Coordinates of C-alpha atoms in Angstrom, one line a residue:
Chain A
M1412 CA 50.8 75.9 93.9
N1413 CA 47.3 76.7 94.3
I1414 CA 46.7 80.6 94.6
Y1415 CA 44.7 80.5 97.9
T1416 CA 47.1 77.6 99.4
Y1417 CA 50.2 80.3 98.5
I1418 CA 48.0 83.4 100.1
L1419 CA 47.3 81.4 103.4
R1420 CA 50.8 79.9 103.7
R1421 CA 52.1 83.3 103.3
L1422 CA 49.4 84.6 105.9
L1423 CA 50.4 82.2 108.5
Y1424 CA 53.9 83.2 108.1
I1425 CA 53.8 86.1 109.6
F1426 CA 52.9 84.8 112.9
P1427 CA 56.7 83.3 113.5
V1428 CA 58.0 86.7 112.2
I1429 CA 55.8 88.7 114.6
I1430 CA 57.4 86.4 117.6
G1431 CA 60.7 86.7 116.2
V1432 CA 60.4 90.6 115.9
S1433 CA 59.2 90.8 119.6
F1434 CA 62.0 88.4 120.5
L1435 CA 64.6 90.7 118.7
I1436 CA 63.4 94.0 120.5
F1437 CA 63.3 92.0 123.8
I1438 CA 66.8 90.9 123.4
L1439 CA 68.0 94.0 122.3
F1440 CA 66.1 96.1 125.1
N1441 CA 65.6 93.9 128.2
V1442 CA 68.6 91.6 127.9
V1443 CA 71.6 93.3 126.2
C1444 CA 70.9 96.6 127.2
P1445 CA 72.9 97.9 130.4
D1446 CA 70.7 98.6 133.4
P1447 CA 68.6 101.4 131.9
T1448 CA 67.9 102.4 135.8
L1449 CA 71.4 103.8 135.8
I1450 CA 71.2 105.5 132.9
M1451 CA 67.7 107.0 134.2
L1452 CA 69.0 108.0 137.3
G1453 CA 72.6 108.9 137.0
K1454 CA 75.6 108.3 138.7
H1455 CA 74.4 109.3 142.2
A1456 CA 71.4 106.9 142.4
T1457 CA 71.3 104.7 145.6
P1458 CA 70.7 101.0 145.3
E1459 CA 67.1 101.5 146.8
Q1460 CA 66.3 104.1 144.3
M1461 CA 67.2 101.9 141.6
A1462 CA 65.1 98.9 142.7
M1463 CA 62.4 101.0 143.4
L1464 CA 62.2 102.3 139.7
R1465 CA 63.2 98.7 138.2
T1466 CA 59.7 97.4 140.0
E1467 CA 58.1 100.6 138.7
L1468 CA 58.9 99.8 135.2
G1469 CA 58.6 96.0 135.7
L1470 CA 62.2 95.0 135.2
D1471 CA 62.3 93.0 138.1
R1472 CA 59.8 90.2 136.8
P1473 CA 61.2 87.3 135.2
L1474 CA 62.4 87.5 131.8
W1475 CA 60.0 84.9 130.2
V1476 CA 57.3 87.4 131.6
Q1477 CA 58.9 90.6 130.2
Y1478 CA 59.1 88.8 126.8
F1479 CA 55.4 88.0 126.9
D1480 CA 54.5 91.5 127.4
I1481 CA 56.4 92.6 124.4
L1482 CA 54.8 89.6 122.4
K1483 CA 51.2 90.5 123.8
S1484 CA 51.8 94.1 122.9
A1485 CA 52.1 93.4 119.3
F1486 CA 48.4 92.1 119.4
T1487 CA 46.7 94.3 122.0
F1488 CA 48.5 97.4 121.2
D1489 CA 48.7 98.4 125.0
F1490 CA 52.3 99.5 125.4
G1491 CA 51.9 100.7 128.8
R1492 CA 52.9 104.2 129.8
S1493 CA 56.3 106.4 128.8
W1494 CA 58.9 106.1 130.9
N1495 CA 59.7 109.7 130.7
T1496 CA 56.3 111.8 130.4
K1497 CA 54.1 109.0 131.9
Q1498 CA 51.4 109.2 129.3
E1499 CA 50.1 106.3 127.6
I1500 CA 52.1 105.3 124.8
F1501 CA 49.5 104.5 122.3
Q1502 CA 47.7 107.9 123.0
M1503 CA 51.1 109.5 122.0
I1504 CA 51.5 107.4 119.0
K1505 CA 47.8 108.6 117.9
N1506 CA 48.5 112.0 118.6
G1507 CA 51.7 111.9 116.7
A1508 CA 50.7 109.9 113.7
I1509 CA 48.5 112.9 112.1
P1510 CA 51.2 115.5 112.0
S1511 CA 53.6 112.9 110.3
L1512 CA 51.2 112.1 107.6
T1513 CA 50.3 115.5 106.6
F1514 CA 53.8 115.9 105.0
T1515 CA 54.8 112.4 104.4
V1516 CA 51.5 111.4 102.6
P1517 CA 51.8 114.2 100.1
G1518 CA 55.2 114.3 99.6
F1519 CA 55.0 110.5 98.7
I1520 CA 52.5 111.1 96.2
F1521 CA 54.0 113.9 94.5
S1522 CA 57.6 112.5 94.3
T1523 CA 56.2 108.9 93.1
I1524 CA 54.3 110.7 90.4
T1525 CA 57.3 113.0 89.6
S1526 CA 59.4 110.3 89.6
L1527 CA 57.4 107.7 87.6
S1528 CA 56.8 110.5 84.6
I1529 CA 60.4 111.5 84.4
A1530 CA 61.2 107.7 84.3
V1531 CA 58.9 107.1 81.3
V1532 CA 60.2 110.0 79.2
V1533 CA 63.9 108.9 80.1
A1534 CA 63.1 105.3 79.0
F1535 CA 61.8 106.9 75.7
Y1536 CA 65.2 108.7 75.3
R1537 CA 67.3 105.9 76.4
G1538 CA 70.8 106.2 76.0
K1539 CA 70.2 109.8 74.4
F1540 CA 71.6 113.0 76.2
L1541 CA 68.5 113.4 78.2
D1542 CA 68.6 109.8 79.8
K1543 CA 72.3 110.1 80.6
F1544 CA 71.6 113.9 82.1
F1545 CA 69.1 112.6 84.4
V1546 CA 71.3 109.7 85.2
V1547 CA 74.0 112.0 86.5
I1548 CA 71.2 113.9 88.4
C1549 CA 70.2 111.0 90.3
V1550 CA 73.6 109.7 91.1
S1551 CA 74.6 113.3 92.4
M1552 CA 71.2 113.9 94.4
M1553 CA 71.8 110.6 96.3
S1554 CA 75.1 111.5 97.0
I1555 CA 74.3 114.6 98.9
S1556 CA 73.9 114.0 102.9
S1557 CA 70.0 114.4 103.6
L1558 CA 70.7 116.4 106.4
A1559 CA 72.5 118.9 104.3
Y1560 CA 69.4 119.2 102.1
I1561 CA 67.3 119.9 105.3
L1562 CA 69.7 122.4 106.7
F1563 CA 70.1 124.2 103.6
F1564 CA 66.5 124.4 102.4
Q1565 CA 65.5 125.3 105.6
W1566 CA 67.9 128.4 106.1
F1567 CA 67.8 129.3 102.3
F1568 CA 64.2 129.4 101.4
A1569 CA 62.6 130.0 104.9
Y1570 CA 65.2 132.0 106.5
K1571 CA 66.9 134.0 103.7
L1572 CA 63.7 134.4 101.3
G1573 CA 61.2 134.0 104.2
M1574 CA 58.7 132.1 101.9
F1575 CA 57.9 129.7 104.1
E1576 CA 57.5 128.8 107.9
I1577 CA 60.9 128.3 109.7
S1578 CA 59.4 126.0 112.1
G1579 CA 56.6 125.0 114.2
Y1580 CA 53.0 123.2 113.3
E1581 CA 49.4 123.8 113.7
D1582 CA 46.8 121.3 114.3
G1583 CA 43.6 121.4 111.9
F1584 CA 43.2 121.0 108.3
P1585 CA 43.8 124.5 106.7
Y1586 CA 46.0 125.7 109.6
F1587 CA 48.8 123.2 109.1
I1588 CA 49.6 123.9 105.6
P1589 CA 52.1 126.5 105.6
Y1590 CA 54.2 124.5 107.8
V1591 CA 54.5 121.4 106.0
I1592 CA 54.8 122.8 102.2
L1593 CA 58.8 122.9 102.8
P1594 CA 59.1 119.5 104.5
I1595 CA 57.0 117.9 101.4
I1596 CA 59.4 120.1 99.0
I1597 CA 62.4 118.2 101.0
W1598 CA 60.6 115.0 100.7
I1599 CA 60.3 115.1 97.3
I1600 CA 63.7 116.3 97.0
L1601 CA 65.0 113.5 99.1
S1602 CA 63.4 110.4 97.6
L1603 CA 63.7 111.8 93.8
G1604 CA 67.0 110.2 93.3
Y1605 CA 66.4 106.8 94.5
D1606 CA 62.9 106.7 93.2
L1607 CA 63.7 107.6 89.6
R1608 CA 66.7 105.5 89.4
F1609 CA 64.5 102.4 90.6
Y1610 CA 61.7 103.4 88.1
R1611 CA 64.3 103.7 85.1
T1612 CA 65.9 100.6 85.7
V1613 CA 62.2 98.9 85.9
M1614 CA 61.0 100.5 82.6
L1615 CA 64.6 99.6 81.0
D1616 CA 64.2 95.7 82.1
E1617 CA 60.7 95.5 80.3
I1618 CA 61.6 97.5 77.1
Y1619 CA 64.5 94.8 76.2
Q1620 CA 61.6 91.7 77.1
D1621 CA 60.8 89.5 74.0
Y1622 CA 57.4 90.8 73.8
V1623 CA 58.6 94.6 73.4
R1624 CA 60.5 93.4 70.1
T1625 CA 57.6 91.4 69.1
A1626 CA 55.4 94.5 69.3
R1627 CA 57.9 96.7 67.3
A1628 CA 58.2 94.0 64.6
K1629 CA 54.0 94.2 64.4
G1630 CA 54.8 97.7 63.5
L1631 CA 53.7 99.4 66.5
S1632 CA 54.9 103.0 67.3
E1633 CA 57.1 103.6 69.9
R1634 CA 54.6 105.5 72.1
V1635 CA 52.0 102.8 72.0
I1636 CA 54.8 100.1 73.0
L1637 CA 55.9 102.4 75.8
F1638 CA 52.4 103.3 77.1
K1639 CA 50.2 100.4 76.4
H1640 CA 52.8 97.4 76.9
V1641 CA 55.8 98.3 78.8
L1642 CA 54.1 100.7 81.2
K1643 CA 51.4 98.4 82.2
N1644 CA 53.8 95.4 82.6
A1645 CA 56.2 97.8 84.8
M1646 CA 53.3 98.6 87.0
I1647 CA 54.0 95.0 89.0
P1648 CA 57.2 96.3 90.7
V1649 CA 56.4 99.8 90.6
I1650 CA 53.1 98.9 92.9
T1651 CA 55.4 96.6 95.0
Y1652 CA 57.7 99.4 95.4
V1653 CA 55.3 101.9 96.5
V1654 CA 53.4 99.4 99.0
I1655 CA 56.7 98.5 100.8
Q1656 CA 57.3 102.4 101.4
I1657 CA 54.4 102.8 103.0
P1658 CA 55.3 101.7 106.6
Y1659 CA 58.2 104.7 106.5
L1660 CA 55.4 107.1 105.8
I1661 CA 53.9 106.1 109.2
L1662 CA 57.2 106.4 110.9
G1663 CA 57.6 109.8 109.5
A1664 CA 60.7 111.3 108.8
L1665 CA 62.7 111.8 111.9
L1666 CA 65.3 114.5 110.7
I1667 CA 62.5 116.6 108.6
E1668 CA 60.1 116.5 112.0
N1669 CA 63.0 117.5 114.0
F1670 CA 64.4 120.0 112.0
F1671 CA 60.8 121.7 111.6
G1672 CA 59.4 121.2 115.0
I1673 CA 56.7 119.1 113.7
P1674 CA 55.3 117.0 116.5
G1675 CA 55.0 113.8 114.8
L1676 CA 56.3 110.2 115.1
G1677 CA 59.5 111.0 114.2
S1678 CA 59.9 113.6 116.7
L1679 CA 58.8 111.1 119.2
V1680 CA 61.3 108.9 118.3
V1681 CA 64.0 111.4 118.5
D1682 CA 62.9 112.9 122.2
A1683 CA 62.6 108.8 123.1
I1684 CA 66.2 108.4 122.3
N1685 CA 67.3 111.7 124.0
S1686 CA 65.6 110.6 127.1
N1687 CA 66.2 106.9 127.2
D1688 CA 62.6 106.2 126.9
F1689 CA 62.9 102.5 126.2
G1690 CA 59.0 102.0 126.6
V1691 CA 58.5 104.5 123.6
L1692 CA 61.3 103.0 121.4
K1693 CA 59.8 99.7 122.0
A1694 CA 56.6 100.3 121.1
M1695 CA 57.5 102.3 117.8
S1696 CA 59.6 99.5 116.9
I1697 CA 56.8 96.9 117.5
L1698 CA 54.3 99.3 115.3
T1699 CA 56.7 100.1 112.5
S1700 CA 57.7 96.3 112.1
L1701 CA 53.9 95.2 112.3
A1702 CA 53.2 98.0 109.6
F1703 CA 56.2 96.5 107.7
I1704 CA 55.1 93.0 107.9
F1705 CA 51.6 93.7 106.9
F1706 CA 52.4 95.6 103.9
N1707 CA 55.0 93.1 102.6
L1708 CA 52.4 90.6 102.8
L1709 CA 50.3 92.8 100.8
S1710 CA 52.7 93.5 98.2
D1711 CA 53.6 89.6 98.0
V1712 CA 49.7 89.0 97.5
L1713 CA 49.3 91.8 94.9
Y1714 CA 52.2 90.3 93.6
T1715 CA 50.9 86.8 93.3
M1716 CA 47.3 87.9 92.1
V1717 CA 48.7 90.0 89.0
D1718 CA 51.7 87.8 87.9
P1719 CA 50.7 84.0 87.6
R1720 CA 54.7 83.3 87.4
V1721 CA 55.3 83.6 90.7
R1722 CA 52.9 81.2 91.9
L1723 CA 54.5 78.2 89.5
K1724 CA 58.0 78.9 91.6
Chain B
M604 CA 108.2 80.1 49.4
K605 CA 105.7 77.5 50.5
S606 CA 107.2 76.7 53.9
T607 CA 107.7 80.1 54.9
A608 CA 103.8 80.6 54.3
V609 CA 103.2 77.8 56.4
E610 CA 105.9 79.2 59.0
A611 CA 104.2 82.5 58.8
S612 CA 100.6 80.9 59.6
N613 CA 102.1 78.8 62.2
Y614 CA 103.3 81.8 63.7
S615 CA 100.3 83.8 63.4
D616 CA 98.9 80.9 65.1
T617 CA 100.8 80.7 68.0
K618 CA 100.7 84.3 68.2
G619 CA 97.1 84.1 68.0
K620 CA 96.7 81.5 70.8
K621 CA 98.9 84.1 73.1
A622 CA 96.4 86.7 72.4
Q623 CA 93.4 84.4 73.2
K624 CA 95.0 83.1 76.4
P625 CA 91.6 82.6 78.5
K626 CA 90.9 85.5 80.8
S627 CA 89.4 85.0 84.2
L628 CA 86.1 86.5 85.0
W629 CA 88.1 89.0 87.1
G630 CA 90.8 89.7 84.1
H631 CA 87.7 90.4 81.9
A632 CA 86.0 92.5 84.5
W633 CA 89.4 94.6 84.8
T634 CA 89.7 95.1 81.0
Q635 CA 86.4 96.5 80.6
L636 CA 86.8 98.5 83.9
S637 CA 90.1 100.0 82.9
R638 CA 88.6 101.2 79.8
D639 CA 85.9 103.1 81.1
K640 CA 87.3 106.6 82.0
V641 CA 84.8 107.7 84.7
A642 CA 84.9 104.5 86.5
M643 CA 88.7 104.8 86.9
L644 CA 88.7 108.2 88.1
S645 CA 86.0 107.2 90.7
L646 CA 88.2 104.6 91.7
T647 CA 91.1 107.1 91.9
I648 CA 89.0 109.4 94.0
F649 CA 88.0 106.4 96.1
A650 CA 91.7 105.6 96.7
L651 CA 92.6 109.1 97.8
Y652 CA 90.0 109.4 100.2
T653 CA 91.6 106.0 101.6
L654 CA 95.1 107.2 101.4
V655 CA 94.0 110.3 103.4
A656 CA 92.3 108.4 105.7
F657 CA 95.1 106.4 106.4
L658 CA 97.5 109.1 106.9
S659 CA 95.4 110.7 109.2
V660 CA 94.8 107.4 111.3
T661 CA 98.9 107.4 111.5
G662 CA 98.9 110.9 112.4
L663 CA 100.7 112.0 109.8
I664 CA 98.2 114.8 108.6
A665 CA 95.8 116.9 110.4
S666 CA 96.6 115.4 113.8
D667 CA 96.8 119.3 115.2
W668 CA 93.0 120.0 114.4
K669 CA 92.5 120.6 117.9
N670 CA 94.9 123.6 117.8
E671 CA 93.4 127.3 117.9
V672 CA 95.1 128.5 114.5
G673 CA 93.2 131.9 114.2
L674 CA 89.8 134.0 115.4
S675 CA 86.6 132.0 115.9
Y676 CA 84.8 131.9 112.7
G677 CA 87.5 132.9 110.5
V678 CA 86.4 133.3 106.9
P679 CA 88.1 131.0 104.4
S680 CA 91.4 132.3 103.2
R681 CA 94.7 131.3 101.9
D682 CA 96.3 130.2 105.1
H683 CA 93.0 128.5 106.1
W684 CA 91.5 127.1 103.0
F685 CA 88.0 126.1 104.5
G686 CA 87.8 128.6 107.2
L687 CA 87.9 128.2 111.0
D688 CA 85.3 127.2 113.0
I689 CA 83.7 128.5 116.4
F690 CA 87.0 127.6 118.3
G691 CA 89.2 128.9 116.0
R692 CA 90.3 125.5 114.7
S693 CA 91.0 124.9 111.0
V694 CA 87.9 123.2 109.4
F695 CA 90.4 121.8 106.7
A696 CA 91.9 119.6 109.3
K697 CA 88.7 118.8 110.7
T698 CA 87.3 117.4 107.3
I699 CA 90.4 115.3 107.1
K700 CA 89.8 113.9 110.5
G701 CA 86.3 113.4 109.7
T702 CA 87.3 111.6 106.2
E703 CA 89.2 109.2 108.7
V704 CA 86.0 108.8 110.3
A705 CA 83.9 108.1 107.3
M706 CA 86.1 105.7 105.3
S707 CA 86.8 103.4 108.6
V708 CA 83.2 103.2 109.4
G709 CA 82.5 102.7 105.7
F710 CA 85.3 99.7 105.6
V711 CA 84.4 98.1 108.8
V712 CA 80.7 98.4 108.4
A713 CA 81.0 97.0 105.0
T714 CA 83.4 94.2 106.2
I715 CA 81.2 93.2 108.8
S716 CA 77.9 93.1 106.9
A717 CA 79.9 91.1 104.2
C718 CA 80.8 88.5 106.4
I719 CA 77.6 88.1 108.3
G720 CA 76.2 88.2 104.8
I721 CA 78.7 85.5 103.2
I722 CA 78.1 83.0 106.1
F723 CA 74.5 83.0 106.3
G724 CA 73.4 83.4 102.6
S725 CA 75.8 80.6 101.7
F726 CA 74.9 78.1 104.4
A727 CA 71.5 78.9 103.8
G728 CA 71.8 78.5 100.2
F729 CA 74.0 75.4 100.2
Y730 CA 72.6 73.0 102.8
G731 CA 68.8 74.0 102.2
G732 CA 66.3 72.3 104.5
K733 CA 66.1 73.4 108.3
I734 CA 68.9 75.5 107.8
D735 CA 67.7 77.3 105.0
E736 CA 64.3 77.9 106.5
L737 CA 66.1 79.2 110.0
I738 CA 68.2 81.4 108.2
V739 CA 65.6 82.8 105.9
W740 CA 63.3 83.5 108.9
F741 CA 65.8 85.3 110.7
Y742 CA 66.5 87.7 108.0
T743 CA 62.9 88.1 107.3
V744 CA 62.8 89.3 111.2
V745 CA 65.7 91.5 111.3
S746 CA 64.5 93.0 107.6
S747 CA 60.9 93.7 109.4
V748 CA 62.4 96.0 112.1
P749 CA 62.8 99.2 109.7
N750 CA 66.4 99.7 109.6
I751 CA 66.5 103.0 111.2
M752 CA 65.1 101.9 114.5
L753 CA 66.9 98.8 114.5
V754 CA 70.2 101.0 113.9
M755 CA 69.1 103.4 116.7
A756 CA 68.2 100.9 119.2
I757 CA 71.6 99.2 118.9
A758 CA 73.6 102.3 118.9
L759 CA 71.7 103.3 121.7
I760 CA 72.4 100.2 124.1
S761 CA 75.9 99.7 122.9
G762 CA 76.8 103.0 124.2
K763 CA 78.0 106.1 122.4
G764 CA 81.0 106.4 120.2
I765 CA 82.4 105.0 117.0
H766 CA 82.2 101.4 118.0
S767 CA 78.8 101.3 118.6
V768 CA 78.4 103.0 115.0
Y769 CA 80.2 100.0 113.5
L770 CA 78.1 97.6 115.4
A771 CA 74.6 99.0 114.7
L772 CA 75.2 99.5 110.8
G773 CA 77.4 95.9 110.6
L774 CA 74.5 94.1 112.4
T775 CA 71.8 95.8 110.2
T776 CA 73.1 96.1 106.7
W777 CA 73.8 92.2 105.7
V778 CA 70.2 91.1 105.1
N779 CA 70.5 92.1 101.2
L780 CA 73.6 90.6 100.7
C781 CA 72.4 87.4 102.4
R782 CA 69.7 86.9 100.1
L783 CA 71.7 87.7 97.0
I784 CA 74.1 85.2 98.1
R785 CA 71.6 82.6 99.2
A786 CA 69.8 82.7 95.7
E787 CA 72.8 82.6 93.9
V788 CA 74.3 79.4 95.7
I789 CA 71.1 77.6 95.2
R790 CA 71.7 78.0 91.3
H791 CA 75.2 77.2 91.5
K792 CA 75.3 74.5 93.9
D793 CA 73.8 71.4 91.5
R794 CA 76.2 72.8 88.5
E795 CA 78.4 70.0 86.8
Y796 CA 81.4 71.7 88.5
V797 CA 80.2 71.4 91.7
Q798 CA 79.4 67.8 91.3
A799 CA 82.6 67.3 89.8
A800 CA 84.4 68.4 92.8
A801 CA 82.1 66.0 94.7
A802 CA 83.1 63.2 92.6
I803 CA 87.0 63.6 93.6
G804 CA 86.0 63.7 96.8
G805 CA 85.6 67.2 97.7
G806 CA 83.6 67.6 101.2
D807 CA 80.8 70.4 101.7
F808 CA 83.5 73.2 102.6
R809 CA 85.6 72.5 100.0
K810 CA 82.6 72.4 97.5
L811 CA 81.2 75.5 99.1
F812 CA 84.6 77.8 99.6
K813 CA 86.6 76.8 96.7
H814 CA 84.0 76.4 94.1
V815 CA 80.8 77.8 94.6
L816 CA 81.9 81.0 96.4
P817 CA 84.5 82.3 94.0
N818 CA 81.5 82.3 91.2
V819 CA 79.2 84.2 93.4
F820 CA 81.9 86.6 94.9
H821 CA 81.4 89.3 92.2
I822 CA 78.0 90.1 94.2
V823 CA 79.8 90.7 97.3
I824 CA 82.0 93.2 95.8
I825 CA 79.0 95.0 94.2
N826 CA 77.5 95.0 97.4
F827 CA 80.6 96.4 99.1
T828 CA 80.4 99.5 97.3
L829 CA 76.5 99.7 98.4
T830 CA 77.3 99.2 101.8
F831 CA 79.9 101.8 102.0
Q832 CA 77.6 104.7 100.7
I833 CA 74.7 103.4 103.5
A834 CA 77.3 103.4 106.1
I835 CA 78.8 107.3 105.8
K836 CA 75.3 108.3 105.0
S837 CA 74.0 106.6 108.3
E838 CA 76.9 107.7 110.5
V839 CA 76.1 111.5 109.5
I840 CA 72.3 110.9 110.8
L841 CA 73.9 108.9 114.1
S842 CA 76.0 111.8 114.6
Y843 CA 73.0 114.3 114.1
L844 CA 71.0 112.0 117.0
G845 CA 74.1 112.1 119.5
L846 CA 74.4 108.3 118.9
G847 CA 77.5 108.6 116.7
V848 CA 81.4 109.6 117.4
Q849 CA 81.8 111.6 120.4
G850 CA 84.7 114.1 121.0
R851 CA 86.2 114.1 117.6
P852 CA 85.2 116.0 114.4
S853 CA 83.0 113.8 111.9
W854 CA 81.2 114.9 108.8
G855 CA 78.0 114.4 110.7
V856 CA 79.4 116.4 113.9
M857 CA 80.3 119.1 111.5
I858 CA 76.9 119.3 109.4
N859 CA 75.0 119.1 113.0
D860 CA 77.3 122.2 114.1
A861 CA 76.2 124.1 111.0
K862 CA 72.9 124.3 112.1
L863 CA 73.6 127.0 114.5
E864 CA 76.1 128.6 112.4
L865 CA 74.1 128.7 108.9
A866 CA 71.5 131.7 110.1
R867 CA 74.7 134.1 111.0
G868 CA 76.6 133.3 107.6
Y869 CA 79.1 131.1 108.6
W870 CA 78.5 128.5 105.6
W871 CA 82.1 127.1 105.2
Q872 CA 81.8 124.0 107.6
L873 CA 78.4 122.9 106.2
A874 CA 79.9 123.3 102.7
A875 CA 83.3 121.6 103.4
A876 CA 81.6 118.2 105.3
T877 CA 78.9 118.2 102.4
F878 CA 81.6 118.4 99.4
A879 CA 83.9 116.0 101.2
M880 CA 81.1 113.5 101.5
F881 CA 79.4 114.4 98.0
F882 CA 82.6 113.3 96.0
V883 CA 83.5 109.9 98.1
L884 CA 79.6 108.6 97.7
L885 CA 79.6 109.9 93.9
A886 CA 82.9 108.0 93.4
L887 CA 81.3 104.9 94.9
N888 CA 78.2 105.3 93.3
I889 CA 79.8 105.6 89.7
L890 CA 82.1 102.7 90.9
G891 CA 79.3 100.3 91.8
D892 CA 77.5 100.7 88.9
A893 CA 80.6 100.2 86.5
L894 CA 81.5 97.1 88.4
R895 CA 78.0 95.6 88.2
D896 CA 78.2 96.4 84.2
S897 CA 81.6 94.6 84.0
L898 CA 81.2 91.7 86.9
D899 CA 77.5 90.7 86.2
P900 CA 77.4 88.8 83.1
K901 CA 73.4 88.9 83.1
L902 CA 73.5 92.6 82.6
K903 CA 76.0 92.7 79.9
G904 CA 75.1 94.8 76.9
K905 CA 72.4 96.4 78.7

């Protein structure tokens, strides 16, 4: 298949997926869900009050109109107003994005660099003590609840040792730094186990390929093989893995933000859950799905461009 | 003299044949697994947790977790190994009750997700064409919504409690397995043994369920251990968000309680829940890796 035909086909496929995603969100929030007005107004609501709220939220319109509203919002980003605070949802999301990104992006960059460098070292010493040691560390780190990490780190480093701010946030460039350092560290700790394990597998997958044996037979040193050949080829799955994770940076880290009082998108979602704000939840689901679809597309296209074998399939 | 030698060689021949009795994939995997001491230890730990959960369900142990057995926040002691919580209840009993929740969430979620994954994956792979396109579209859609959003949405609308945890996690964790099964069924469906089954008059269902599926079932088992871990970890997060189990202890609820206790120096509830979770997740993790090594022939020798 021609590369351009492939990319075009892949590009067009996002439309049925967007239609499906908005339909899924519609089914969950507008069809399956028990009457949201009952939840919002409580047990003692009169039928008139409920009817009024339903009209206000647009829930009395025919279902297909409600569905098209959701589908339309995936393209126009007009999500209406929050059910709880009555603010413009898009504005709320815009305000929340920056605080989320201030700690997820540095955390993501540091954790990727750290785990990738350890993975190279571990691949060099594969099967030896250092390799086994790191495998044990990875598996152990993955077996601890993320909630326990956050709780312990916040208590130990911020409360007990007083090294960082316990919680809070300030806008503006230099001011937010003291508030995000500990969240960044926790983000790194949380992703290190998963990342390192993935990168190690990728490196080892490459190391057992035939071209590595050829390179070794040629008499190249293990270091040249590792950095010049293996790392270069391993970059393909690494880049895919990195790109796929970007949407999660936008979503922020629900728990970390909640614990540290960072007013980001994660906090937005947690607040929406606590106040049954379906408007915000729908908007966040659509936006994060769109981000996921986009970055998935990007990683597929990148993959096709660097690896011609994919196209033949 | 000669005859005895022949006899002896005959004897050793039959003996050799006996020893070389062809082993099934499962037999082979079991032999390999049972040689791995760490994996066997993990299996034992997992079995112990299951036993504890089972005893707790039947009410044989920890049924008195609600009882006040001492002062509020009693420190860990000989009588109360893991200390007491704010209401003077035994943290040890609560941890056991939490084990019941975690293990049942793990088993139910992994089973739901395996059923959906097997049905969709095998149908898509086996029938191909329009059915395949539809199922691939469907799982692309499901996997496009970030998992955490989908889990929270389902848990929120299906009400609070353990059943909505089952539902939310069961309905969202099947995509990976479905993908793997589909790919593997596609690889298997035109092989000679399936053609042979068709030649003797086997229908589609017979071919799929009797011949193809047993050959791809190892993926289901490996995936089961993975989904089990995800389910246990997610239950904790759902409990924290107030969408999890209500009115009974779970590890998530215990860790959540610890949020207010830690600053006052009451660490035992957090420690008990974290360690209880740590050992079962570690065991599942190691077991999953060992199963992959022993069941997946492609990875042999790596």
